[in-house]
PDB file of C-alpha atoms in Angstrom:
ATOM      1  CA  MET H   1     -22.442  34.802  -4.616  1.00 45.00           C
ATOM      2  CA  THR H   2     -21.017  34.782  -0.977  1.00 47.00           C
ATOM      3  CA  THR H   3     -22.097  36.496   2.287  1.00 47.00           C
ATOM      4  CA  ALA H   4     -18.883  38.450   2.248  1.00 47.00           C
ATOM      5  CA  ALA H   5     -16.000  38.929  -0.109  1.00 48.00           C
ATOM      6  CA  HIS H   6     -13.714  37.021   2.098  1.00 55.00           C
ATOM      7  CA  ARG H   7     -15.504  33.730   2.759  1.00 66.00           C
ATOM      8  CA  PRO H   8     -18.070  31.371   1.271  1.00 76.00           C
ATOM      9  CA  ALA H   9     -21.550  31.019   2.622  1.00 81.00           C
ATOM     10  CA  THR H  10     -21.990  28.655   5.626  1.00 82.00           C
ATOM     11  CA  LEU H  11     -24.832  26.538   6.750  1.00 80.00           C
ATOM     12  CA  GLU H  12     -25.583  29.146   9.474  1.00 86.00           C
ATOM     13  CA  ASP H  13     -25.916  31.807   6.717  1.00 88.00           C
ATOM     14  CA  VAL H  14     -28.482  29.604   4.871  1.00 89.00           C
ATOM     15  CA  ALA H  15     -30.434  29.071   8.071  1.00 91.00           C
ATOM     16  CA  ARG H  16     -30.490  32.804   8.938  1.00 92.00           C
ATOM     17  CA  VAL H  17     -31.574  33.867   5.435  1.00 93.00           C
ATOM     18  CA  ALA H  18     -34.167  31.139   5.159  1.00 93.00           C
ATOM     19  CA  GLY H  19     -35.496  32.001   8.722  1.00 94.00           C
ATOM     20  CA  VAL H  20     -35.194  28.414   9.943  1.00 91.00           C
ATOM     21  CA  SER H  21     -33.016  26.581  12.526  1.00 88.00           C
ATOM     22  CA  ARG H  22     -29.596  25.300  11.552  1.00 82.00           C
ATOM     23  CA  SER H  23     -30.743  21.667  12.015  1.00 79.00           C
ATOM     24  CA  THR H  24     -33.754  22.308   9.646  1.00 87.00           C
ATOM     25  CA  ALA H  25     -31.527  23.759   7.071  1.00 84.00           C
ATOM     26  CA  SER H  26     -29.142  20.785   7.432  1.00 77.00           C
ATOM     27  CA  ARG H  27     -31.967  18.308   7.092  1.00 78.00           C
ATOM     28  CA  VAL H  28     -33.194  19.927   3.861  1.00 81.00           C
ATOM     29  CA  ILE H  29     -29.801  20.196   2.355  1.00 77.00           C
ATOM     30  CA  ALA H  30     -28.926  16.644   3.212  1.00 66.00           C
ATOM     31  CA  GLY H  31     -32.315  15.300   2.112  1.00 67.00           C
ATOM     32  CA  THR H  32     -32.767  13.409   5.395  1.00 60.00           C
ATOM     33  CA  GLY H  33     -35.363  13.802   8.191  1.00 63.00           C
ATOM     34  CA  PHE H  34     -38.598  15.879   8.276  1.00 74.00           C
ATOM     35  CA  ALA H  35     -39.006  19.467   7.114  1.00 80.00           C
ATOM     36  CA  SER H  36     -42.222  21.186   6.084  1.00 88.00           C
ATOM     37  CA  PRO H  37     -42.760  22.094   2.444  1.00 86.00           C
ATOM     38  CA  ALA H  38     -42.494  25.760   3.410  1.00 89.00           C
ATOM     39  CA  ALA H  39     -39.202  25.264   5.151  1.00 88.00           C
ATOM     40  CA  ARG H  40     -37.865  23.269   2.202  1.00 87.00           C
ATOM     41  CA  LYS H  41     -38.877  26.108  -0.215  1.00 90.00           C
ATOM     42  CA  GLN H  42     -37.217  28.718   2.070  1.00 92.00           C
ATOM     43  CA  VAL H  43     -34.022  26.763   2.434  1.00 89.00           C
ATOM     44  CA  THR H  44     -33.810  25.989  -1.341  1.00 88.00           C
ATOM     45  CA  ALA H  45     -34.184  29.695  -2.049  1.00 92.00           C
ATOM     46  CA  ALA H  46     -31.532  30.671   0.531  1.00 90.00           C
ATOM     47  CA  VAL H  47     -29.075  28.139  -0.994  1.00 87.00           C
ATOM     48  CA  ASP H  48     -29.662  29.610  -4.448  1.00 86.00           C
ATOM     49  CA  GLN H  49     -29.333  33.145  -3.276  1.00 87.00           C
ATOM     50  CA  LEU H  50     -26.080  32.597  -1.331  1.00 86.00           C
ATOM     51  CA  GLY H  51     -24.534  30.150  -3.717  1.00 82.00           C
ATOM     52  CA  TYR H  52     -24.056  27.703  -0.785  1.00 82.00           C
ATOM     53  CA  VAL H  53     -21.950  24.608  -1.508  1.00 72.00           C
ATOM     54  CA  PRO H  54     -22.337  21.866   1.249  1.00 66.00           C
ATOM     55  CA  ASN H  55     -19.084  20.712   2.795  1.00 57.00           C
ATOM     56  CA  PRO H  56     -19.070  16.872   2.140  1.00 52.00           C
ATOM     57  CA  ALA H  57     -16.554  16.229   4.946  1.00 49.00           C
ATOM     58  CA  ALA H  58     -18.662  18.047   7.505  1.00 50.00           C
ATOM     59  CA  ARG H  59     -21.779  16.158   6.456  1.00 49.00           C
ATOM     60  CA  ALA H  60     -19.853  12.942   6.685  1.00 49.00           C
ATOM     61  CA  LEU H  61     -18.865  13.685  10.217  1.00 43.00           C
ATOM     62  CA  VAL H  62     -22.424  14.529  11.201  1.00 44.00           C
ATOM     63  CA  ARG H  63     -23.543  11.172   9.834  1.00 44.00           C
ATOM     64  CA  GLY H  64     -20.727   9.371  11.648  1.00 46.00           C
ATOM     65  CA  GLY H  65     -19.244   8.393   8.304  1.00 54.00           C
ATOM     66  CA  GLY H  66     -15.784   9.940   9.048  1.00 62.00           C
ATOM     67  CA  VAL H  67     -13.807  12.530   7.280  1.00 80.00           C
ATOM     68  CA  ARG H  68     -10.416  10.817   6.962  1.00 86.00           C
ATOM     69  CA  LEU H  69      -9.077   7.542   5.691  1.00 93.00           C
ATOM     70  CA  VAL H  70      -5.985   6.324   7.526  1.00 95.00           C
ATOM     71  CA  VAL H  71      -3.135   4.493   5.803  1.00 97.00           C
ATOM     72  CA  ALA H  72      -1.503   2.603   8.755  1.00 96.00           C
ATOM     73  CA  VAL H  73       1.865   1.111   8.054  1.00 97.00           C
ATOM     74  CA  LEU H  74       3.444  -1.551  10.079  1.00 96.00           C
ATOM     75  CA  GLY H  75       7.309  -1.173  10.411  1.00 95.00           C
ATOM     76  CA  THR H  76      10.177  -1.554  12.739  1.00 93.00           C
ATOM     77  CA  SER H  77      10.762   2.206  12.864  1.00 94.00           C
ATOM     78  CA  ALA H  78       9.009   5.287  11.579  1.00 94.00           C
ATOM     79  CA  ALA H  79      11.330   5.402   8.648  1.00 94.00           C
ATOM     80  CA  VAL H  80       8.860   3.017   6.875  1.00 94.00           C
ATOM     81  CA  LEU H  81       6.735   6.093   6.215  1.00 95.00           C
ATOM     82  CA  ASP H  82       9.386   7.404   3.832  1.00 93.00           C
ATOM     83  CA  ASP H  83       9.222   4.382   1.706  1.00 92.00           C
ATOM     84  CA  PRO H  84       8.238   5.343  -2.040  1.00 91.00           C
ATOM     85  CA  TYR H  85       5.960   2.291  -1.936  1.00 95.00           C
ATOM     86  CA  VAL H  86       3.963   3.902   0.852  1.00 96.00           C
ATOM     87  CA  HIS H  87       3.898   7.208  -0.956  1.00 96.00           C
ATOM     88  CA  GLN H  88       2.238   5.456  -3.930  1.00 96.00           C
ATOM     89  CA  VAL H  89      -0.428   3.995  -1.653  1.00 97.00           C
ATOM     90  CA  VAL H  90      -1.182   7.426  -0.084  1.00 97.00           C
ATOM     91  CA  GLY H  91      -1.290   9.060  -3.456  1.00 96.00           C
ATOM     92  CA  ALA H  92      -3.690   6.522  -4.847  1.00 96.00           C
ATOM     93  CA  ALA H  93      -5.976   6.713  -1.906  1.00 95.00           C
ATOM     94  CA  ALA H  94      -5.943  10.507  -2.011  1.00 94.00           C
ATOM     95  CA  ARG H  95      -7.162  10.429  -5.682  1.00 93.00           C
ATOM     96  CA  VAL H  96     -10.064   8.299  -4.526  1.00 90.00           C
ATOM     97  CA  CYS H  97     -10.867  10.271  -1.434  1.00 90.00           C
ATOM     98  CA  THR H  98     -10.560  13.841  -2.585  1.00 88.00           C
ATOM     99  CA  PRO H  99     -13.737  14.006  -4.738  1.00 83.00           C
ATOM    100  CA  ALA H 100     -15.612  12.663  -1.656  1.00 81.00           C
ATOM    101  CA  GLY H 101     -14.264  15.404   0.599  1.00 83.00           C
ATOM    102  CA  VAL H 102     -12.318  12.831   2.699  1.00 89.00           C
ATOM    103  CA  GLY H 103      -8.708  13.398   3.754  1.00 91.00           C
ATOM    104  CA  VAL H 104      -5.933  10.874   3.947  1.00 95.00           C
ATOM    105  CA  ALA H 105      -3.739  10.406   7.002  1.00 94.00           C
ATOM    106  CA  LEU H 106      -0.500   8.441   7.330  1.00 95.00           C
ATOM    107  CA  TYR H 107       0.048   6.443  10.511  1.00 95.00           C
ATOM    108  CA  TRP H 108       2.925   4.343  11.773  1.00 95.00           C
ATOM    109  CA  LEU H 109       2.273   1.077  13.528  1.00 95.00           C
ATOM    110  CA  PRO H 110       5.284   0.038  15.521  1.00 95.00           C
ATOM    111  CA  PHE H 111       6.245  -3.560  14.835  1.00 93.00           C
ATOM    112  CA  GLY H 112       5.796  -5.636  17.966  1.00 89.00           C
ATOM    113  CA  ASP H 113       3.118  -3.476  19.467  1.00 88.00           C
ATOM    114  CA  PRO H 114      -0.201  -5.402  18.751  1.00 72.00           C
ATOM    115  CA  ARG H 115      -2.253  -2.650  20.413  1.00 81.00           C
ATOM    116  CA  SER H 116      -0.927   0.239  18.211  1.00 83.00           C
ATOM    117  CA  LEU H 117      -4.279   0.427  16.391  1.00 88.00           C
ATOM    118  CA  ASP H 118      -6.086   1.384  19.713  1.00 86.00           C
ATOM    119  CA  GLN H 119      -5.565   5.020  19.107  1.00 83.00           C
ATOM    120  CA  LEU H 120      -7.954   4.782  16.201  1.00 83.00           C
ATOM    121  CA  ASP H 121     -10.548   2.801  18.232  1.00 78.00           C
ATOM    122  CA  GLY H 122     -13.711   4.816  18.516  1.00 71.00           C
ATOM    123  CA  ASP H 123     -12.446   7.720  16.448  1.00 73.00           C
ATOM    124  CA  ARG H 124     -15.576   8.966  14.641  1.00 74.00           C
ATOM    125  CA  SER H 125     -13.431  11.013  12.241  1.00 81.00           C
ATOM    126  CA  VAL H 126     -12.061   7.801  10.728  1.00 85.00           C
ATOM    127  CA  CYS H 127     -14.090   6.465   7.834  1.00 87.00           C
ATOM    128  CA  GLY H 128     -11.708   3.563   7.202  1.00 91.00           C
ATOM    129  CA  VAL H 129      -8.202   2.134   7.572  1.00 94.00           C
ATOM    130  CA  ILE H 130      -5.897   0.668   4.961  1.00 97.00           C
ATOM    131  CA  LEU H 131      -3.302  -1.627   6.631  1.00 97.00           C
ATOM    132  CA  VAL H 132       0.051  -1.916   4.877  1.00 97.00           C
ATOM    133  CA  ASN H 133       2.779  -4.530   5.725  1.00 96.00           C
ATOM    134  CA  THR H 134       0.072  -6.531   7.482  1.00 96.00           C
ATOM    135  CA  THR H 135       0.827  -9.629   9.626  1.00 95.00           C
ATOM    136  CA  GLU H 136      -1.463 -12.166  11.298  1.00 94.00           C
ATOM    137  CA  GLU H 137      -0.767 -10.587  14.641  1.00 94.00           C
ATOM    138  CA  LEU H 138      -1.934  -7.219  13.420  1.00 94.00           C
ATOM    139  CA  LEU H 139      -5.109  -8.552  12.008  1.00 94.00           C
ATOM    140  CA  GLU H 140      -5.898 -10.249  15.309  1.00 92.00           C
ATOM    141  CA  ALA H 141      -5.341  -6.949  17.088  1.00 92.00           C
ATOM    142  CA  VAL H 142      -7.872  -4.926  14.998  1.00 92.00           C
ATOM    143  CA  PRO H 143     -10.318  -3.433  17.567  1.00 90.00           C
ATOM    144  CA  ARG H 144     -13.859  -4.521  17.400  1.00 85.00           C
ATOM    145  CA  SER H 145     -15.069  -0.969  16.683  1.00 83.00           C
ATOM    146  CA  LEU H 146     -12.942  -0.694  13.484  1.00 86.00           C
ATOM    147  CA  ARG H 147     -14.087  -4.133  12.012  1.00 84.00           C
ATOM    148  CA  GLY H 148     -15.983  -3.409   8.904  1.00 86.00           C
ATOM    149  CA  ARG H 149     -13.849  -0.351   8.309  1.00 89.00           C
ATOM    150  CA  VAL H 150     -10.435  -1.937   7.711  1.00 93.00           C
ATOM    151  CA  VAL H 151      -8.922  -3.396   4.542  1.00 96.00           C
ATOM    152  CA  SER H 152      -5.381  -4.838   4.072  1.00 96.00           C
ATOM    153  CA  ILE H 153      -2.755  -4.527   1.411  1.00 97.00           C
ATOM    154  CA  GLY H 154      -1.208  -7.841   2.216  1.00 94.00           C
ATOM    155  CA  VAL H 155      -2.684 -10.791   4.121  1.00 93.00           C
ATOM    156  CA  GLY H 156      -6.287 -10.671   5.162  1.00 92.00           C
ATOM    157  CA  SER H 157      -8.679 -12.577   7.378  1.00 91.00           C
ATOM    158  CA  ALA H 158     -12.315 -13.732   7.579  1.00 89.00           C
ATOM    159  CA  THR H 159     -13.259 -10.143   8.485  1.00 89.00           C
ATOM    160  CA  VAL H 160     -10.539  -8.040   6.755  1.00 93.00           C
ATOM    161  CA  PRO H 161     -10.499  -7.975   2.898  1.00 94.00           C
ATOM    162  CA  SER H 162      -7.098  -8.253   1.278  1.00 95.00           C
ATOM    163  CA  PHE H 163      -5.692  -6.605  -1.750  1.00 96.00           C
ATOM    164  CA  ASP H 164      -2.158  -7.431  -3.029  1.00 97.00           C
ATOM    165  CA  VAL H 165       0.039  -8.244  -5.963  1.00 97.00           C
ATOM    166  CA  ASP H 166       0.519 -11.887  -6.958  1.00 97.00           C
ATOM    167  CA  ASN H 167       4.267 -11.722  -6.199  1.00 97.00           C
ATOM    168  CA  ALA H 168       4.480 -15.435  -6.290  1.00 97.00           C
ATOM    169  CA  ALA H 169       3.672 -15.594  -9.913  1.00 98.00           C
ATOM    170  CA  GLY H 170       5.712 -12.585 -10.609  1.00 98.00           C
ATOM    171  CA  SER H 171       8.701 -14.121  -8.909  1.00 98.00           C
ATOM    172  CA  GLU H 172       8.221 -17.276 -10.902  1.00 98.00           C
ATOM    173  CA  ALA H 173       8.212 -15.433 -14.116  1.00 98.00           C
ATOM    174  CA  VAL H 174      11.450 -13.699 -13.267  1.00 98.00           C
ATOM    175  CA  LEU H 175      13.209 -16.926 -12.021  1.00 98.00           C
ATOM    176  CA  ARG H 176      12.087 -18.932 -15.177  1.00 98.00           C
ATOM    177  CA  HIS H 177      13.498 -16.050 -17.280  1.00 98.00           C
ATOM    178  CA  LEU H 178      16.849 -16.409 -15.496  1.00 98.00           C
ATOM    179  CA  TYR H 179      16.903 -20.116 -16.041  1.00 98.00           C
ATOM    180  CA  ALA H 180      15.955 -19.835 -19.681  1.00 98.00           C
ATOM    181  CA  SER H 181      18.905 -17.485 -20.223  1.00 97.00           C
ATOM    182  CA  GLY H 182      21.174 -20.206 -18.927  1.00 97.00           C
ATOM    183  CA  ARG H 183      21.719 -19.155 -15.356  1.00 98.00           C
ATOM    184  CA  ARG H 184      21.933 -22.054 -12.958  1.00 97.00           C
ATOM    185  CA  ARG H 185      23.539 -20.704  -9.836  1.00 98.00           C
ATOM    186  CA  ILE H 186      20.822 -18.323  -8.807  1.00 98.00           C
ATOM    187  CA  ALA H 187      20.887 -16.615  -5.307  1.00 98.00           C
ATOM    188  CA  MET H 188      17.977 -14.783  -3.778  1.00 98.00           C
ATOM    189  CA  VAL H 189      17.827 -11.665  -1.543  1.00 98.00           C
ATOM    190  CA  THR H 190      14.668 -11.825   0.477  1.00 98.00           C
ATOM    191  CA  GLY H 191      12.404  -9.222   2.143  1.00 96.00           C
ATOM    192  CA  PRO H 192      11.824  -9.042   5.938  1.00 95.00           C
ATOM    193  CA  ARG H 193      11.177 -12.390   7.572  1.00 94.00           C
ATOM    194  CA  TRP H 194       8.330 -11.048   9.778  1.00 95.00           C
ATOM    195  CA  LEU H 195       6.356  -9.894   6.642  1.00 95.00           C
ATOM    196  CA  PRO H 196       4.012 -12.746   5.368  1.00 95.00           C
ATOM    197  CA  CYS H 197       3.611 -11.351   1.714  1.00 93.00           C
ATOM    198  CA  ALA H 198       7.489 -11.395   1.497  1.00 95.00           C
ATOM    199  CA  GLN H 199       7.541 -15.154   2.111  1.00 96.00           C
ATOM    200  CA  ARG H 200       5.584 -16.074  -1.055  1.00 96.00           C
ATOM    201  CA  PRO H 201       8.517 -15.371  -3.435  1.00 98.00           C
ATOM    202  CA  VAL H 202      10.867 -17.337  -1.164  1.00 98.00           C
ATOM    203  CA  GLN H 203       8.490 -20.364  -1.271  1.00 98.00           C
ATOM    204  CA  THR H 204       8.429 -19.987  -4.998  1.00 98.00           C
ATOM    205  CA  TYR H 205      12.206 -19.773  -5.243  1.00 98.00           C
ATOM    206  CA  ARG H 206      12.620 -22.940  -3.142  1.00 98.00           C
ATOM    207  CA  ARG H 207      10.070 -24.871  -5.207  1.00 98.00           C
ATOM    208  CA  LEU H 208      11.638 -23.874  -8.472  1.00 98.00           C
ATOM    209  CA  MET H 209      15.168 -24.624  -7.451  1.00 98.00           C
ATOM    210  CA  ALA H 210      14.058 -28.113  -6.014  1.00 98.00           C
ATOM    211  CA  GLU H 211      12.335 -28.892  -9.379  1.00 97.00           C
ATOM    212  CA  ALA H 212      15.414 -27.927 -11.365  1.00 97.00           C
ATOM    213  CA  GLY H 213      17.680 -29.811  -8.952  1.00 97.00           C
ATOM    214  CA  LEU H 214      19.627 -26.578  -8.161  1.00 97.00           C
ATOM    215  CA  PRO H 215      20.954 -25.484  -4.737  1.00 96.00           C
ATOM    216  CA  GLU H 216      19.223 -22.826  -2.673  1.00 97.00           C
ATOM    217  CA  ARG H 217      21.324 -19.707  -2.032  1.00 98.00           C
ATOM    218  CA  ILE H 218      19.196 -17.344   0.158  1.00 98.00           C
ATOM    219  CA  LEU H 219      20.336 -14.190   1.838  1.00 98.00           C
ATOM    220  CA  PRO H 220      18.103 -12.116   4.202  1.00 97.00           C
ATOM    221  CA  GLY H 221      17.024  -8.647   2.920  1.00 97.00           C
ATOM    222  CA  ASP H 222      14.941  -5.760   3.997  1.00 94.00           C
ATOM    223  CA  PHE H 223      13.756  -4.072   0.757  1.00 95.00           C
ATOM    224  CA  ARG H 224      16.586  -1.463   1.077  1.00 95.00           C
ATOM    225  CA  ALA H 225      19.324  -0.689  -1.400  1.00 96.00           C
ATOM    226  CA  ALA H 226      21.922  -0.632   1.315  1.00 97.00           C
ATOM    227  CA  ARG H 227      21.223  -4.240   2.184  1.00 97.00           C
ATOM    228  CA  GLY H 228      21.288  -5.292  -1.421  1.00 98.00           C
ATOM    229  CA  ARG H 229      24.844  -3.826  -1.767  1.00 98.00           C
ATOM    230  CA  THR H 230      26.191  -5.775   1.228  1.00 98.00           C
ATOM    231  CA  ALA H 231      24.270  -8.846   0.217  1.00 98.00           C
ATOM    232  CA  ALA H 232      26.068  -8.888  -3.124  1.00 98.00           C
ATOM    233  CA  GLY H 233      29.504  -8.976  -1.452  1.00 98.00           C
ATOM    234  CA  GLU H 234      28.264 -11.800   0.873  1.00 98.00           C
ATOM    235  CA  ALA H 235      26.955 -13.830  -2.135  1.00 98.00           C
ATOM    236  CA  LEU H 236      30.261 -13.469  -4.006  1.00 98.00           C
ATOM    237  CA  ARG H 237      32.261 -14.612  -0.925  1.00 97.00           C
ATOM    238  CA  ARG H 238      29.951 -17.662  -0.088  1.00 98.00           C
ATOM    239  CA  TRP H 239      29.300 -18.671  -3.693  1.00 98.00           C
ATOM    240  CA  PRO H 240      32.134 -17.558  -5.984  1.00 97.00           C
ATOM    241  CA  ASP H 241      30.545 -19.318  -8.924  1.00 97.00           C
ATOM    242  CA  ILE H 242      27.208 -17.454  -8.613  1.00 97.00           C
ATOM    243  CA  ASP H 243      25.785 -16.325 -11.994  1.00 97.00           C
ATOM    244  CA  ALA H 244      22.528 -14.671 -11.009  1.00 98.00           C
ATOM    245  CA  ILE H 245      20.878 -12.734  -8.085  1.00 98.00           C
ATOM    246  CA  TYR H 246      17.144 -12.193  -7.722  1.00 98.00           C
ATOM    247  CA  ALA H 247      16.065  -9.540  -5.170  1.00 98.00           C
ATOM    248  CA  ILE H 248      12.399  -9.189  -4.310  1.00 96.00           C
ATOM    249  CA  SER H 249      12.434  -5.450  -4.448  1.00 97.00           C
ATOM    250  CA  ASP H 250      13.989  -3.116  -7.210  1.00 98.00           C
ATOM    251  CA  ASP H 251      15.597  -1.024  -4.547  1.00 97.00           C
ATOM    252  CA  THR H 252      17.370  -4.030  -3.245  1.00 98.00           C
ATOM    253  CA  ALA H 253      18.304  -5.217  -6.733  1.00 98.00           C
ATOM    254  CA  LEU H 254      19.846  -1.803  -7.613  1.00 98.00           C
ATOM    255  CA  GLY H 255      21.908  -2.133  -4.394  1.00 98.00           C
ATOM    256  CA  VAL H 256      22.949  -5.600  -5.578  1.00 98.00           C
ATOM    257  CA  ILE H 257      24.273  -4.154  -8.861  1.00 98.00           C
ATOM    258  CA  ALA H 258      26.286  -1.522  -6.915  1.00 98.00           C
ATOM    259  CA  GLY H 259      27.757  -4.201  -4.661  1.00 98.00           C
ATOM    260  CA  LEU H 260      28.729  -6.395  -7.783  1.00 98.00           C
ATOM    261  CA  ARG H 261      30.400  -3.380  -9.359  1.00 97.00           C
ATOM    262  CA  ASP H 262      32.258  -2.805  -6.122  1.00 97.00           C
ATOM    263  CA  ALA H 263      33.630  -6.307  -6.381  1.00 97.00           C
ATOM    264  CA  GLY H 264      34.605  -5.893 -10.021  1.00 97.00           C
ATOM    265  CA  ALA H 265      31.887  -8.203 -11.357  1.00 98.00           C
ATOM    266  CA  ARG H 266      30.162  -7.398 -14.553  1.00 97.00           C
ATOM    267  CA  VAL H 267      26.329  -7.197 -14.793  1.00 98.00           C
ATOM    268  CA  PRO H 268      24.921  -9.184 -16.618  1.00 98.00           C
ATOM    269  CA  GLY H 269      28.292 -10.629 -18.142  1.00 97.00           C
ATOM    270  CA  ASP H 270      29.352 -12.335 -14.849  1.00 98.00           C
ATOM    271  CA  VAL H 271      26.217 -12.115 -12.678  1.00 98.00           C
ATOM    272  CA  ALA H 272      22.617 -11.305 -13.957  1.00 98.00           C
ATOM    273  CA  VAL H 273      20.467  -9.310 -11.630  1.00 98.00           C
ATOM    274  CA  ALA H 274      16.726  -9.050 -11.361  1.00 98.00           C
ATOM    275  CA  GLY H 275      14.307  -7.323  -9.012  1.00 98.00           C
ATOM    276  CA  PHE H 276      10.516  -6.938  -8.403  1.00 98.00           C
ATOM    277  CA  ASP H 277       8.252  -3.782  -8.417  1.00 97.00           C
ATOM    278  CA  ASP H 278       9.188  -2.097 -11.699  1.00 97.00           C
ATOM    279  CA  ILE H 279       9.883   1.248 -10.127  1.00 96.00           C
ATOM    280  CA  PRO H 280      10.414   4.199 -12.585  1.00 95.00           C
ATOM    281  CA  LEU H 281      14.110   4.081 -11.941  1.00 95.00           C
ATOM    282  CA  ALA H 282      14.394   0.438 -12.991  1.00 97.00           C
ATOM    283  CA  GLY H 283      14.165   1.382 -16.766  1.00 96.00           C
ATOM    284  CA  MET H 284      16.689   4.217 -16.471  1.00 96.00           C
ATOM    285  CA  THR H 285      19.689   2.500 -14.882  1.00 94.00           C
ATOM    286  CA  ALA H 286      22.663   1.205 -16.694  1.00 93.00           C
ATOM    287  CA  PRO H 287      22.064  -1.617 -17.295  1.00 97.00           C
ATOM    288  CA  ALA H 288      18.280  -1.323 -17.246  1.00 98.00           C
ATOM    289  CA  LEU H 289      16.835  -3.643 -14.540  1.00 98.00           C
ATOM    290  CA  THR H 290      14.946  -6.830 -15.356  1.00 98.00           C
ATOM    291  CA  THR H 291      12.018  -6.943 -12.963  1.00 98.00           C
ATOM    292  CA  ALA H 292       8.286  -7.844 -12.553  1.00 98.00           C
ATOM    293  CA  SER H 293       5.428  -5.392 -12.491  1.00 98.00           C
ATOM    294  CA  HIS H 294       3.733  -4.318  -9.272  1.00 98.00           C
ATOM    295  CA  PRO H 295       0.499  -2.206  -9.912  1.00 97.00           C
ATOM    296  CA  VAL H 296       0.600  -0.403  -6.508  1.00 97.00           C
ATOM    297  CA  GLY H 297      -1.778   2.385  -7.637  1.00 96.00           C
ATOM    298  CA  ARG H 298      -4.457   0.010  -8.868  1.00 96.00           C
ATOM    299  CA  ILE H 299      -4.154  -2.093  -5.636  1.00 97.00           C
ATOM    300  CA  ALA H 300      -4.418   0.897  -3.325  1.00 96.00           C
ATOM    301  CA  THR H 301      -7.391   2.297  -5.403  1.00 95.00           C
ATOM    302  CA  ALA H 302      -9.155  -1.002  -5.041  1.00 94.00           C
ATOM    303  CA  ALA H 303      -8.494  -1.041  -1.360  1.00 95.00           C
ATOM    304  CA  ALA H 304      -9.725   2.510  -0.813  1.00 93.00           C
ATOM    305  CA  ASN H 305     -12.999   2.277  -2.811  1.00 91.00           C
ATOM    306  CA  PRO H 306     -14.887  -0.150  -0.627  1.00 89.00           C
ATOM    307  CA  LEU H 307     -14.114   1.937   2.566  1.00 89.00           C
ATOM    308  CA  LEU H 308     -15.788   4.922   0.984  1.00 83.00           C
ATOM    309  CA  ASP H 309     -18.747   2.939  -0.577  1.00 76.00           C
ATOM    310  CA  GLY H 310     -19.626   1.142   2.698  1.00 71.00           C
ATOM    311  CA  ARG H 311     -19.016  -2.131   4.415  1.00 69.00           C
ATOM    312  CA  PRO H 312     -16.220  -3.975   2.496  1.00 74.00           C
ATOM    313  CA  ALA H 313     -16.655  -7.710   1.760  1.00 78.00           C
ATOM    314  CA  ALA H 314     -14.040  -9.921   3.230  1.00 77.00           C
ATOM    315  CA  THR H 315     -12.427 -11.236  -0.037  1.00 88.00           C
ATOM    316  CA  VAL H 316      -8.948 -11.765  -1.327  1.00 91.00           C
ATOM    317  CA  THR H 317      -7.998  -9.905  -4.455  1.00 94.00           C
ATOM    318  CA  LEU H 318      -4.620 -10.586  -6.126  1.00 95.00           C
ATOM    319  CA  PHE H 319      -3.456  -8.380  -8.992  1.00 97.00           C
ATOM    320  CA  PRO H 320      -1.325 -10.019 -11.666  1.00 97.00           C
ATOM    321  CA  SER H 321       2.446  -9.348 -12.034  1.00 98.00           C
ATOM    322  CA  ALA H 322       4.354  -9.831 -15.319  1.00 97.00           C
ATOM    323  CA  LEU H 323       7.942 -10.095 -16.300  1.00 98.00           C
ATOM    324  CA  VAL H 324       9.648  -6.892 -17.521  1.00 98.00           C
ATOM    325  CA  ALA H 325      12.833  -8.094 -19.295  1.00 98.00           C
ATOM    326  CA  ARG H 326      15.626  -5.689 -19.648  1.00 98.00           C
ATOM    327  CA  ALA H 327      19.407  -5.634 -20.019  1.00 98.00           C
ATOM    328  CA  SER H 328      20.483  -6.643 -16.521  1.00 98.00           C
ATOM    329  CA  ALA H 329      19.296 -10.260 -16.968  1.00 97.00           C
TER     330      ALA H 329
END
């Protein structure tokens, strides 16, 4: 039942029918603070009569717990908000937050502006912040008022918990697979140099090449397919004998395949190609892309839960990555 056909009952309706103040009705419904037995009985009866359903978001705001979780993404331009990886993080966070009546907002943090988090400082509507593409400088710039309400997908600190994929182990699995298949002249297309988590695969590549006595062949990348396409041409010009290219994102790897085809190179006949992430498209290309898994949804869920449950503990949680071998390598 509602007070009118066009709207549900409100807290004010409950207070009016119960004959008590709005604050008394709120305390009874929330189960906090003092209210007389008579008032409790009257409010309970009014709730039943009106079919009142408390608004969890409004209650969270009154308690100061916040009504929205912010996914704050560091990037050199606002185009980073269009990244499918970011969309996966937002989607997973929304699945966690929706039952709690908490919304999810997407926020761009301009790279090079260490105070870009200040707009969230003191905002009572924010229950927590998930940092994406985190750097050490960004962690140092977290405002004091947000500490205890921030987690990171990427690097963390003594006060900011970290959730991420073990891309070092995933990269090692891919590179060992390339080596086992007979590839010895392996190039790598990296991620952005400013991003700490993108450096772990580079360190792994360098270690494995040194252990095998093979030369390093590294090209800078930015996770984009367009860069992968141009990088493929650069690799062929610099190292005509190249027989494999590992890119640390699937989008880049798909660009590499396109660039190799532009140059008349066969994949995997002339050059094997592998990526990282196992995006849905990876299994549907021709040839299907060899890659490593990246459980973005599980990582984002693990990051969002402690923000809703209370003060998150400053820990580092790495999720495993496994080889997904397909036709491209």
